[in-house]
Amino acid sequence: MTALDVVTILVFAIGASVFAVFVLAKPTRAEMRADQSAPDEVAFLFKGPDLEHADRHGRKILRDHSAPHDWDALRKTLLPRFPDFPHCEEIIDGASLTLKPVGDGNAGSVSITRTDGMTRVSVLNASTPDPTDQYQIDTLKRQVTSLTAAAETAPYPIWLMGSDGQVEWNNTAYDDLYRIAKGKDPDPEFPLFADLSKNPNPPLNTRTSTTKDGSDQSLWYDITASICENGVVFHAIDISAVIKADIAQRNFVQTLAKTFAQLSIGLAIFDREQRLALFNPALVDLTSLPPEVLSSRPDMLSFFDRLRDKRMMPEPKNYSDWRQKISDLIAAASDGHHQETWTLPTGQTYRVTGRPHPDGAIAFLIEDVTAEVSLTRNFRAELELGQSLLDTLEDGIAVFTSAGVLAFCNAAYRTLWKQDPDTSFADITIHDAVSVWDKESDHGTDWDEVRDFVLRVTERVPWESRIELGASRSLLLCLTPIATGATVVRFKDPSTDLDASIPMVEESGA
C-alpha cells in the first residue's frame, strides 16, 4: 500500500464520520411522526398546508371539518381557543412557536415546529386524559352559546313545544308577547296560540291573531312550524302593521269605488299588463258594454274592439289603420296626457282622455260632452250671426273691453280704418286704435278724452264728437258704454243723423 492510498482512505473515513454526526444530530421524519406524542397530546405532521400524518385523536378532530386545506381546517378548529394560531405561509423554516389558550379555565398549549418544509403541531390538553373529548366539549359549548344568543336576541317569538303539549323552551320575545297578550308571566301549560301549539300536526305556515290584554286590539302573526326530534319549534313574525295597511288600503279602495260610482264620467283603469283592473257604473252606461264583459278583465285592444263593435267609437275606414290608431292612442296615454274627441254615428260626442299612472297603469276617462259641444256650436253660430248682422251696417263699429282691448269690429270699420284684428298677432288696444284714427283724420279731436272714456271705470254716459277726415268729409264719433265695462265706438255719417248740425255734445260733467 502506497502513501497515496493511505491518505485517500483517511479522507474517506473522516468524511463518513462527519456525515454520520450531522445526520444523527438532525431530527428525522420518523422522529417528527405524529405518533410519537405524549398520552395527553394530539400531534399533526404537515407538508406545506396538507396533512402528512396525524394520530387517531388528530384524525378524529379533523374528521368533521371541511376547509380548502388540512391546515385551514385545523386552524379553524383551534382558533376559538388559540386566536394567534398562524396561517401556514406565515411560518418560516426553522421556526418554533408555543401558543397559550385564552379565557379562564382553559389549560394546555400548542407547539409548532417547522424543519425542512415539514411542520409538526402538538396540542397539549392538560385538563382531560382524552384530548379529543375536551375539544368536542369546547366545540359544543361554543355552539350552544352562539345558538342561545341568536335565539334569545331574535326580535320575534320562538318557542319549543314538547310532545306533551307544554312549552319546553322559549326566548325573551315570547315572554314579552305573553305578558302583553295575557297580562302575566308565561305558563308552560298554557302556551300562546294554544289551538295551534297543541296540534300534533300543526300547519307549517299559518296566520293567526291574539288580542292585547285589556283591549280589543288584535295582534297578528305569521306562524311557521318546524318539526324536530324534541317536538315542534314555532317562529312567530309580527305582521300587525301589514294587516293594518291592508285594511287601510281596502277601505281606501272602497271609498274610491263609492266615489267613482257617483261620477258621470266613465272610468277604465288598466294595469301594467294592460288588463282592465277597475271600472265604474258610468262606463257601462256610456259604452253599453255588459258588466260581465268588463268583469272578465279584457285587455286594451279587446276593450276598444268591443267599443267598435258596439259603434261606441268612430267607425274606422279600414281595420288595420284602426288597430294602428288604437296602438298609437295607448302609446300616447302611456307616455303622457292624451285627449281626443269621438263623434259617434248616433250624434253623441265623447271626450276620451288617457293618463299614465304609477307602476305602468293607464287610466282612460270617457265623458259625454254632447251638450257642451252643442252649446258651443250654438254659441258660435250666434256669434257668427251677430257678426254678419254688424257687417250689414254702413257705420263702422268697434267694441273695446274694459281693459281697452278690441273685442270685435264690423266690415265697415275694417274698410274705414284698414285695421283687421284677425290678421294681427297681438291684441289691438285702444291706444293702437287711437293712433290710427289720429293719423287718418285731421287734428282737432281730443283723442286723449276718447282713450280715457274707454278706460274709465266710473259711471259713464254716451259721448259724441265730430271728426274731420279731409276732403270735406266728416264723421260722427259716438261712444256708448255697455255691460261689463265695455265700450261701443261708432263712426257714422252725419248726414243720416237728425242732429248732424250740432257740432259736439260733450259728456255731462266733462
XYZ file of C-alpha atoms in Angstrom, residues 5 68 89 116 133 138 198 207 213 274 276 285 309 312-313 330 342 364 443 445 450 459 493:
23
model
C -3.665 5.030 -0.828
C -59.549 24.171 1.388
C -47.462 30.525 4.959
C -37.203 21.278 6.000
C -63.259 14.830 24.325
C -65.491 23.074 23.943
C -101.167 21.803 20.918
C -101.698 33.323 10.007
C -104.743 42.156 27.348
C -102.858 46.209 -19.987
C -108.911 46.174 -17.130
C -123.844 53.332 -19.300
C -118.445 46.508 -32.429
C -119.460 53.491 -29.500
C -116.408 54.978 -31.222
C -102.355 53.534 -25.986
C -115.116 60.991 -30.716
C -108.990 56.244 -19.575
C -106.203 117.400 -35.996
C -110.288 115.873 -31.981
C -111.658 109.262 -26.180
C -120.028 105.710 -14.271
C -122.178 109.561 -41.498
